[in-house]
Amino acid sequence: MLSLPNILTLSRILTVPILLALLWPGAREGTHQPAPLYYALAFVLYCLMGITDYFDGYVARARGTVSRLGAFLDPIADKIMIAAVILLLVFTRDITGVHVIAALVILLREIIVSGLREFLATLQVSMPVTRLAKWKTTFQLVSFGALILAGALPAMEWVRSVGLATLWGAAVLTMITGWDYLRVGLKHID
């Protein structure tokens, strides 16, 4: 149960409150945004969380220690991390205006696909992760990482632009993969 992959997954869940504390507004008086130092620390932590997301699965497969607990916890850890970062980046106004739509598309897809997977699991129908869904995850990780880094480097506007561009790329891939999963799921709904 406490294999290295499961410990890596659990560490991702347990570091979400630390990430939120670093990005919590009010770290700087009179603003909705934390100080650049807190953004920088949050970026480092976020990168470590992304690395553990990759390595928990890699190590489990390489060592042949894929477990039911890991299969259960990994998507939950991903959803918690993504939802928390989206909500906080919107709250701190790092994602504003029309870009909030892209963030909401991502958040809603995560909820819908999770519910669909849960429903299909009761029917013993598996929904494997597609290659396109992995690209979607990569775009999300890059986008949120760039938006956090942009807070640490406010003079480098191009970092924020990269974050917003990849946010929209992730939103488009989110809609495509969400539709693919929904199409498969609808075949099993009466």
JSON list of C-alpha atoms in Angstrom, two decimals:
[
{"chain": "A", "resi": 1, "resn": "MET", "atom": "CA", "xyz": [0.00, 0.00, 0.00]},
{"chain": "A", "resi": 2, "resn": "LEU", "atom": "CA", "xyz": [2.79, 2.44, 0.83]},
{"chain": "A", "resi": 3, "resn": "SER", "atom": "CA", "xyz": [4.82, 1.79, -2.28]},
{"chain": "A", "resi": 4, "resn": "LEU", "atom": "CA", "xyz": [6.93, 4.59, -3.76]},
{"chain": "A", "resi": 5, "resn": "PRO", "atom": "CA", "xyz": [4.37, 5.37, -6.51]},
{"chain": "A", "resi": 6, "resn": "ASN", "atom": "CA", "xyz": [1.56, 5.67, -3.94]},
{"chain": "A", "resi": 7, "resn": "ILE", "atom": "CA", "xyz": [3.72, 7.86, -1.70]},
{"chain": "A", "resi": 8, "resn": "LEU", "atom": "CA", "xyz": [4.43, 10.14, -4.69]},
{"chain": "A", "resi": 9, "resn": "THR", "atom": "CA", "xyz": [0.70, 10.37, -5.45]},
{"chain": "A", "resi": 10, "resn": "LEU", "atom": "CA", "xyz": [-0.16, 11.08, -1.81]},
{"chain": "A", "resi": 11, "resn": "SER", "atom": "CA", "xyz": [2.56, 13.74, -1.68]},
{"chain": "A", "resi": 12, "resn": "ARG", "atom": "CA", "xyz": [0.84, 15.52, -4.55]},
{"chain": "A", "resi": 13, "resn": "ILE", "atom": "CA", "xyz": [-2.43, 15.61, -2.62]},
{"chain": "A", "resi": 14, "resn": "LEU", "atom": "CA", "xyz": [-0.75, 16.73, 0.59]},
{"chain": "A", "resi": 15, "resn": "THR", "atom": "CA", "xyz": [1.18, 19.56, -1.09]},
{"chain": "A", "resi": 16, "resn": "VAL", "atom": "CA", "xyz": [-1.95, 21.19, -2.53]},
{"chain": "A", "resi": 17, "resn": "PRO", "atom": "CA", "xyz": [-2.63, 23.14, 0.71]},
{"chain": "A", "resi": 18, "resn": "ILE", "atom": "CA", "xyz": [0.98, 24.39, 0.71]},
{"chain": "A", "resi": 19, "resn": "LEU", "atom": "CA", "xyz": [0.61, 25.53, -2.90]},
{"chain": "A", "resi": 20, "resn": "LEU", "atom": "CA", "xyz": [-2.64, 27.28, -2.01]},
{"chain": "A", "resi": 21, "resn": "ALA", "atom": "CA", "xyz": [-1.03, 28.97, 1.00]},
{"chain": "A", "resi": 22, "resn": "LEU", "atom": "CA", "xyz": [1.76, 30.31, -1.21]},
{"chain": "A", "resi": 23, "resn": "LEU", "atom": "CA", "xyz": [-0.68, 31.67, -3.77]},
{"chain": "A", "resi": 24, "resn": "TRP", "atom": "CA", "xyz": [-3.27, 32.89, -1.28]},
{"chain": "A", "resi": 25, "resn": "PRO", "atom": "CA", "xyz": [-4.18, 36.53, -1.85]},
{"chain": "A", "resi": 26, "resn": "GLY", "atom": "CA", "xyz": [-3.29, 38.96, 0.87]},
{"chain": "A", "resi": 27, "resn": "ALA", "atom": "CA", "xyz": [0.34, 37.94, 1.04]},
{"chain": "A", "resi": 28, "resn": "ARG", "atom": "CA", "xyz": [0.86, 41.48, -0.19]},
{"chain": "A", "resi": 29, "resn": "GLU", "atom": "CA", "xyz": [-1.20, 44.22, 1.48]},
{"chain": "A", "resi": 30, "resn": "GLY", "atom": "CA", "xyz": [-3.86, 45.88, -0.64]},
{"chain": "A", "resi": 31, "resn": "THR", "atom": "CA", "xyz": [-3.75, 43.46, -3.57]},
{"chain": "A", "resi": 32, "resn": "HIS", "atom": "CA", "xyz": [-5.38, 40.24, -4.69]},
{"chain": "A", "resi": 33, "resn": "GLN", "atom": "CA", "xyz": [-2.03, 38.78, -5.62]},
{"chain": "A", "resi": 34, "resn": "PRO", "atom": "CA", "xyz": [0.82, 37.33, -3.60]},
{"chain": "A", "resi": 35, "resn": "ALA", "atom": "CA", "xyz": [4.32, 38.80, -3.73]},
{"chain": "A", "resi": 36, "resn": "PRO", "atom": "CA", "xyz": [6.60, 37.62, -6.58]},
{"chain": "A", "resi": 37, "resn": "LEU", "atom": "CA", "xyz": [8.64, 35.55, -4.11]},
{"chain": "A", "resi": 38, "resn": "TYR", "atom": "CA", "xyz": [5.54, 33.53, -3.19]},
{"chain": "A", "resi": 39, "resn": "TYR", "atom": "CA", "xyz": [4.76, 32.99, -6.86]},
{"chain": "A", "resi": 40, "resn": "ALA", "atom": "CA", "xyz": [8.34, 31.76, -7.39]},
{"chain": "A", "resi": 41, "resn": "LEU", "atom": "CA", "xyz": [8.09, 29.32, -4.48]},
{"chain": "A", "resi": 42, "resn": "ALA", "atom": "CA", "xyz": [4.69, 28.17, -5.73]},
{"chain": "A", "resi": 43, "resn": "PHE", "atom": "CA", "xyz": [6.15, 27.62, -9.20]},
{"chain": "A", "resi": 44, "resn": "VAL", "atom": "CA", "xyz": [8.93, 25.39, -7.80]},
{"chain": "A", "resi": 45, "resn": "LEU", "atom": "CA", "xyz": [6.40, 23.41, -5.76]},
{"chain": "A", "resi": 46, "resn": "TYR", "atom": "CA", "xyz": [4.05, 23.15, -8.75]},
{"chain": "A", "resi": 47, "resn": "CYS", "atom": "CA", "xyz": [6.90, 21.79, -10.90]},
{"chain": "A", "resi": 48, "resn": "LEU", "atom": "CA", "xyz": [7.71, 19.20, -8.24]},
{"chain": "A", "resi": 49, "resn": "MET", "atom": "CA", "xyz": [4.04, 18.19, -8.19]},
{"chain": "A", "resi": 50, "resn": "GLY", "atom": "CA", "xyz": [4.07, 17.82, -11.98]},
{"chain": "A", "resi": 51, "resn": "ILE", "atom": "CA", "xyz": [7.21, 15.69, -11.81]},
{"chain": "A", "resi": 52, "resn": "THR", "atom": "CA", "xyz": [5.64, 13.39, -9.23]},
{"chain": "A", "resi": 53, "resn": "ASP", "atom": "CA", "xyz": [2.59, 13.10, -11.52]},
{"chain": "A", "resi": 54, "resn": "TYR", "atom": "CA", "xyz": [4.84, 11.67, -14.20]},
{"chain": "A", "resi": 55, "resn": "PHE", "atom": "CA", "xyz": [7.04, 9.51, -11.98]},
{"chain": "A", "resi": 56, "resn": "ASP", "atom": "CA", "xyz": [4.36, 7.84, -9.88]},
{"chain": "A", "resi": 57, "resn": "GLY", "atom": "CA", "xyz": [2.97, 6.07, -12.93]},
{"chain": "A", "resi": 58, "resn": "TYR", "atom": "CA", "xyz": [6.37, 5.47, -14.49]},
{"chain": "A", "resi": 59, "resn": "VAL", "atom": "CA", "xyz": [7.81, 3.90, -11.33]},
{"chain": "A", "resi": 60, "resn": "ALA", "atom": "CA", "xyz": [4.68, 1.78, -10.77]},
{"chain": "A", "resi": 61, "resn": "ARG", "atom": "CA", "xyz": [4.85, 0.36, -14.30]},
{"chain": "A", "resi": 62, "resn": "ALA", "atom": "CA", "xyz": [8.65, -0.08, -14.27]},
{"chain": "A", "resi": 63, "resn": "ARG", "atom": "CA", "xyz": [8.61, -1.93, -10.95]},
{"chain": "A", "resi": 64, "resn": "GLY", "atom": "CA", "xyz": [5.41, -3.82, -11.65]},
{"chain": "A", "resi": 65, "resn": "THR", "atom": "CA", "xyz": [3.81, -2.29, -8.55]},
{"chain": "A", "resi": 66, "resn": "VAL", "atom": "CA", "xyz": [0.68, -0.86, -10.12]},
{"chain": "A", "resi": 67, "resn": "SER", "atom": "CA", "xyz": [-1.94, -1.01, -7.37]},
{"chain": "A", "resi": 68, "resn": "ARG", "atom": "CA", "xyz": [-5.64, -0.43, -7.07]},
{"chain": "A", "resi": 69, "resn": "LEU", "atom": "CA", "xyz": [-4.95, 2.28, -4.52]},
{"chain": "A", "resi": 70, "resn": "GLY", "atom": "CA", "xyz": [-2.64, 4.05, -6.95]},
{"chain": "A", "resi": 71, "resn": "ALA", "atom": "CA", "xyz": [-5.14, 3.70, -9.80]},
{"chain": "A", "resi": 72, "resn": "PHE", "atom": "CA", "xyz": [-7.77, 5.19, -7.49]},
{"chain": "A", "resi": 73, "resn": "LEU", "atom": "CA", "xyz": [-5.65, 8.01, -6.02]},
{"chain": "A", "resi": 74, "resn": "ASP", "atom": "CA", "xyz": [-3.79, 9.22, -9.12]},
{"chain": "A", "resi": 75, "resn": "PRO", "atom": "CA", "xyz": [-6.79, 10.71, -10.98]},
{"chain": "A", "resi": 76, "resn": "ILE", "atom": "CA", "xyz": [-8.08, 12.17, -7.71]},
{"chain": "A", "resi": 77, "resn": "ALA", "atom": "CA", "xyz": [-4.71, 13.84, -7.06]},
{"chain": "A", "resi": 78, "resn": "ASP", "atom": "CA", "xyz": [-4.76, 15.24, -10.60]},
{"chain": "A", "resi": 79, "resn": "LYS", "atom": "CA", "xyz": [-8.29, 16.63, -10.23]},
{"chain": "A", "resi": 80, "resn": "ILE", "atom": "CA", "xyz": [-7.57, 18.18, -6.82]},
{"chain": "A", "resi": 81, "resn": "MET", "atom": "CA", "xyz": [-4.42, 19.85, -8.11]},
{"chain": "A", "resi": 82, "resn": "ILE", "atom": "CA", "xyz": [-6.02, 21.15, -11.33]},
{"chain": "A", "resi": 83, "resn": "ALA", "atom": "CA", "xyz": [-9.21, 22.38, -9.64]},
{"chain": "A", "resi": 84, "resn": "ALA", "atom": "CA", "xyz": [-7.32, 24.11, -6.82]},
{"chain": "A", "resi": 85, "resn": "VAL", "atom": "CA", "xyz": [-4.92, 25.87, -9.20]},
{"chain": "A", "resi": 86, "resn": "ILE", "atom": "CA", "xyz": [-7.70, 26.98, -11.56]},
{"chain": "A", "resi": 87, "resn": "LEU", "atom": "CA", "xyz": [-9.82, 28.40, -8.75]},
{"chain": "A", "resi": 88, "resn": "LEU", "atom": "CA", "xyz": [-6.92, 30.23, -7.17]},
{"chain": "A", "resi": 89, "resn": "LEU", "atom": "CA", "xyz": [-5.58, 31.66, -10.46]},
{"chain": "A", "resi": 90, "resn": "VAL", "atom": "CA", "xyz": [-9.05, 33.01, -11.20]},
{"chain": "A", "resi": 91, "resn": "PHE", "atom": "CA", "xyz": [-9.35, 34.37, -7.67]},
{"chain": "A", "resi": 92, "resn": "THR", "atom": "CA", "xyz": [-5.94, 36.08, -7.82]},
{"chain": "A", "resi": 93, "resn": "ARG", "atom": "CA", "xyz": [-6.91, 37.47, -11.23]},
{"chain": "A", "resi": 94, "resn": "ASP", "atom": "CA", "xyz": [-4.08, 35.74, -13.03]},
{"chain": "A", "resi": 95, "resn": "ILE", "atom": "CA", "xyz": [-6.83, 34.33, -15.23]},
{"chain": "A", "resi": 96, "resn": "THR", "atom": "CA", "xyz": [-9.35, 37.05, -16.07]},
{"chain": "A", "resi": 97, "resn": "GLY", "atom": "CA", "xyz": [-11.93, 38.09, -18.63]},
{"chain": "A", "resi": 98, "resn": "VAL", "atom": "CA", "xyz": [-12.65, 35.73, -21.49]},
{"chain": "A", "resi": 99, "resn": "HIS", "atom": "CA", "xyz": [-9.83, 33.43, -20.34]},
{"chain": "A", "resi": 100, "resn": "VAL", "atom": "CA", "xyz": [-12.03, 32.34, -17.43]},
{"chain": "A", "resi": 101, "resn": "ILE", "atom": "CA", "xyz": [-14.15, 30.50, -20.01]},
{"chain": "A", "resi": 102, "resn": "ALA", "atom": "CA", "xyz": [-11.18, 28.32, -20.98]},
{"chain": "A", "resi": 103, "resn": "ALA", "atom": "CA", "xyz": [-10.48, 27.60, -17.30]},
{"chain": "A", "resi": 104, "resn": "LEU", "atom": "CA", "xyz": [-14.15, 26.68, -16.70]},
{"chain": "A", "resi": 105, "resn": "VAL", "atom": "CA", "xyz": [-14.18, 24.37, -19.73]},
{"chain": "A", "resi": 106, "resn": "ILE", "atom": "CA", "xyz": [-11.23, 22.51, -18.23]},
{"chain": "A", "resi": 107, "resn": "LEU", "atom": "CA", "xyz": [-12.77, 22.36, -14.77]},
{"chain": "A", "resi": 108, "resn": "LEU", "atom": "CA", "xyz": [-16.18, 21.21, -16.02]},
{"chain": "A", "resi": 109, "resn": "ARG", "atom": "CA", "xyz": [-14.66, 18.51, -18.22]},
{"chain": "A", "resi": 110, "resn": "GLU", "atom": "CA", "xyz": [-12.71, 17.15, -15.26]},
{"chain": "A", "resi": 111, "resn": "ILE", "atom": "CA", "xyz": [-15.92, 16.86, -13.24]},
{"chain": "A", "resi": 112, "resn": "ILE", "atom": "CA", "xyz": [-17.94, 15.33, -16.09]},
{"chain": "A", "resi": 113, "resn": "VAL", "atom": "CA", "xyz": [-15.31, 12.76, -17.04]},
{"chain": "A", "resi": 114, "resn": "SER", "atom": "CA", "xyz": [-14.82, 11.80, -13.37]},
{"chain": "A", "resi": 115, "resn": "GLY", "atom": "CA", "xyz": [-18.55, 11.21, -12.99]},
{"chain": "A", "resi": 116, "resn": "LEU", "atom": "CA", "xyz": [-18.66, 9.28, -16.25]},
{"chain": "A", "resi": 117, "resn": "ARG", "atom": "CA", "xyz": [-15.73, 7.07, -15.20]},
{"chain": "A", "resi": 118, "resn": "GLU", "atom": "CA", "xyz": [-17.42, 6.39, -11.86]},
{"chain": "A", "resi": 119, "resn": "PHE", "atom": "CA", "xyz": [-20.68, 5.45, -13.58]},
{"chain": "A", "resi": 120, "resn": "LEU", "atom": "CA", "xyz": [-18.96, 3.20, -16.10]},
{"chain": "A", "resi": 121, "resn": "ALA", "atom": "CA", "xyz": [-16.94, 1.52, -13.36]},
{"chain": "A", "resi": 122, "resn": "THR", "atom": "CA", "xyz": [-20.20, 0.24, -11.85]},
{"chain": "A", "resi": 123, "resn": "LEU", "atom": "CA", "xyz": [-20.87, -1.38, -15.24]},
{"chain": "A", "resi": 124, "resn": "GLN", "atom": "CA", "xyz": [-17.29, -2.71, -15.30]},
{"chain": "A", "resi": 125, "resn": "VAL", "atom": "CA", "xyz": [-16.50, -0.67, -18.40]},
{"chain": "A", "resi": 126, "resn": "SER", "atom": "CA", "xyz": [-12.98, 0.72, -18.58]},
{"chain": "A", "resi": 127, "resn": "MET", "atom": "CA", "xyz": [-12.16, 4.09, -20.11]},
{"chain": "A", "resi": 128, "resn": "PRO", "atom": "CA", "xyz": [-8.42, 4.14, -20.76]},
{"chain": "A", "resi": 129, "resn": "VAL", "atom": "CA", "xyz": [-6.60, 7.45, -20.99]},
{"chain": "A", "resi": 130, "resn": "THR", "atom": "CA", "xyz": [-5.98, 8.39, -24.61]},
{"chain": "A", "resi": 131, "resn": "ARG", "atom": "CA", "xyz": [-2.80, 9.87, -26.06]},
{"chain": "A", "resi": 132, "resn": "LEU", "atom": "CA", "xyz": [-4.71, 13.09, -26.80]},
{"chain": "A", "resi": 133, "resn": "ALA", "atom": "CA", "xyz": [-5.80, 13.26, -23.14]},
{"chain": "A", "resi": 134, "resn": "LYS", "atom": "CA", "xyz": [-2.14, 13.06, -22.15]},
{"chain": "A", "resi": 135, "resn": "TRP", "atom": "CA", "xyz": [-1.41, 16.01, -24.44]},
{"chain": "A", "resi": 136, "resn": "LYS", "atom": "CA", "xyz": [-4.29, 17.86, -22.80]},
{"chain": "A", "resi": 137, "resn": "THR", "atom": "CA", "xyz": [-2.73, 17.23, -19.42]},
{"chain": "A", "resi": 138, "resn": "THR", "atom": "CA", "xyz": [0.64, 18.46, -20.69]},
{"chain": "A", "resi": 139, "resn": "PHE", "atom": "CA", "xyz": [-0.93, 21.68, -22.00]},
{"chain": "A", "resi": 140, "resn": "GLN", "atom": "CA", "xyz": [-2.67, 22.19, -18.65]},
{"chain": "A", "resi": 141, "resn": "LEU", "atom": "CA", "xyz": [0.53, 21.68, -16.67]},
{"chain": "A", "resi": 142, "resn": "VAL", "atom": "CA", "xyz": [2.48, 24.07, -18.91]},
{"chain": "A", "resi": 143, "resn": "SER", "atom": "CA", "xyz": [-0.31, 26.65, -18.85]},
{"chain": "A", "resi": 144, "resn": "PHE", "atom": "CA", "xyz": [-0.77, 26.77, -15.09]},
{"chain": "A", "resi": 145, "resn": "GLY", "atom": "CA", "xyz": [2.97, 26.63, -14.53]},
{"chain": "A", "resi": 146, "resn": "ALA", "atom": "CA", "xyz": [3.51, 29.58, -16.88]},
{"chain": "A", "resi": 147, "resn": "LEU", "atom": "CA", "xyz": [0.72, 31.58, -15.23]},
{"chain": "A", "resi": 148, "resn": "ILE", "atom": "CA", "xyz": [2.23, 30.97, -11.79]},
{"chain": "A", "resi": 149, "resn": "LEU", "atom": "CA", "xyz": [5.71, 31.83, -13.09]},
{"chain": "A", "resi": 150, "resn": "ALA", "atom": "CA", "xyz": [4.32, 35.03, -14.64]},
{"chain": "A", "resi": 151, "resn": "GLY", "atom": "CA", "xyz": [3.47, 36.21, -11.13]},
{"chain": "A", "resi": 152, "resn": "ALA", "atom": "CA", "xyz": [7.11, 35.75, -10.15]},
{"chain": "A", "resi": 153, "resn": "LEU", "atom": "CA", "xyz": [8.32, 37.56, -13.29]},
{"chain": "A", "resi": 154, "resn": "PRO", "atom": "CA", "xyz": [5.81, 40.40, -13.81]},
{"chain": "A", "resi": 155, "resn": "ALA", "atom": "CA", "xyz": [8.14, 42.30, -16.17]},
{"chain": "A", "resi": 156, "resn": "MET", "atom": "CA", "xyz": [8.21, 39.37, -18.60]},
{"chain": "A", "resi": 157, "resn": "GLU", "atom": "CA", "xyz": [4.73, 39.62, -20.12]},
{"chain": "A", "resi": 158, "resn": "TRP", "atom": "CA", "xyz": [5.50, 36.89, -22.67]},
{"chain": "A", "resi": 159, "resn": "VAL", "atom": "CA", "xyz": [5.42, 34.29, -19.87]},
{"chain": "A", "resi": 160, "resn": "ARG", "atom": "CA", "xyz": [1.79, 35.18, -19.14]},
{"chain": "A", "resi": 161, "resn": "SER", "atom": "CA", "xyz": [1.04, 35.11, -22.89]},
{"chain": "A", "resi": 162, "resn": "VAL", "atom": "CA", "xyz": [2.45, 31.58, -23.11]},
{"chain": "A", "resi": 163, "resn": "GLY", "atom": "CA", "xyz": [0.31, 30.60, -20.13]},
{"chain": "A", "resi": 164, "resn": "LEU", "atom": "CA", "xyz": [-2.87, 31.99, -21.68]},
{"chain": "A", "resi": 165, "resn": "ALA", "atom": "CA", "xyz": [-2.16, 30.52, -25.13]},
{"chain": "A", "resi": 166, "resn": "THR", "atom": "CA", "xyz": [-1.59, 27.05, -23.71]},
{"chain": "A", "resi": 167, "resn": "LEU", "atom": "CA", "xyz": [-4.66, 27.50, -21.50]},
{"chain": "A", "resi": 168, "resn": "TRP", "atom": "CA", "xyz": [-6.75, 27.86, -24.66]},
{"chain": "A", "resi": 169, "resn": "GLY", "atom": "CA", "xyz": [-4.91, 24.93, -26.26]},
{"chain": "A", "resi": 170, "resn": "ALA", "atom": "CA", "xyz": [-5.74, 22.84, -23.20]},
{"chain": "A", "resi": 171, "resn": "ALA", "atom": "CA", "xyz": [-9.38, 23.98, -23.36]},
{"chain": "A", "resi": 172, "resn": "VAL", "atom": "CA", "xyz": [-9.69, 22.90, -27.00]},
{"chain": "A", "resi": 173, "resn": "LEU", "atom": "CA", "xyz": [-8.09, 19.52, -26.28]},
{"chain": "A", "resi": 174, "resn": "THR", "atom": "CA", "xyz": [-10.34, 19.27, -23.22]},
{"chain": "A", "resi": 175, "resn": "MET", "atom": "CA", "xyz": [-13.45, 19.64, -25.36]},
{"chain": "A", "resi": 176, "resn": "ILE", "atom": "CA", "xyz": [-12.22, 17.09, -27.91]},
{"chain": "A", "resi": 177, "resn": "THR", "atom": "CA", "xyz": [-11.22, 14.47, -25.34]},
{"chain": "A", "resi": 178, "resn": "GLY", "atom": "CA", "xyz": [-14.29, 15.17, -23.23]},
{"chain": "A", "resi": 179, "resn": "TRP", "atom": "CA", "xyz": [-16.51, 14.54, -26.25]},
{"chain": "A", "resi": 180, "resn": "ASP", "atom": "CA", "xyz": [-14.61, 11.33, -27.05]},
{"chain": "A", "resi": 181, "resn": "TYR", "atom": "CA", "xyz": [-15.13, 10.04, -23.50]},
{"chain": "A", "resi": 182, "resn": "LEU", "atom": "CA", "xyz": [-18.78, 11.12, -23.49]},
{"chain": "A", "resi": 183, "resn": "ARG", "atom": "CA", "xyz": [-19.41, 9.37, -26.81]},
{"chain": "A", "resi": 184, "resn": "VAL", "atom": "CA", "xyz": [-17.99, 6.11, -25.43]},
{"chain": "A", "resi": 185, "resn": "GLY", "atom": "CA", "xyz": [-19.97, 6.51, -22.22]},
{"chain": "A", "resi": 186, "resn": "LEU", "atom": "CA", "xyz": [-23.27, 7.23, -23.94]},
{"chain": "A", "resi": 187, "resn": "LYS", "atom": "CA", "xyz": [-23.15, 3.79, -25.57]},
{"chain": "A", "resi": 188, "resn": "HIS", "atom": "CA", "xyz": [-23.51, 2.26, -22.10]},
{"chain": "A", "resi": 189, "resn": "ILE", "atom": "CA", "xyz": [-26.32, 4.50, -20.84]},
{"chain": "A", "resi": 190, "resn": "ASP", "atom": "CA", "xyz": [-29.87, 3.24, -21.30]}
]
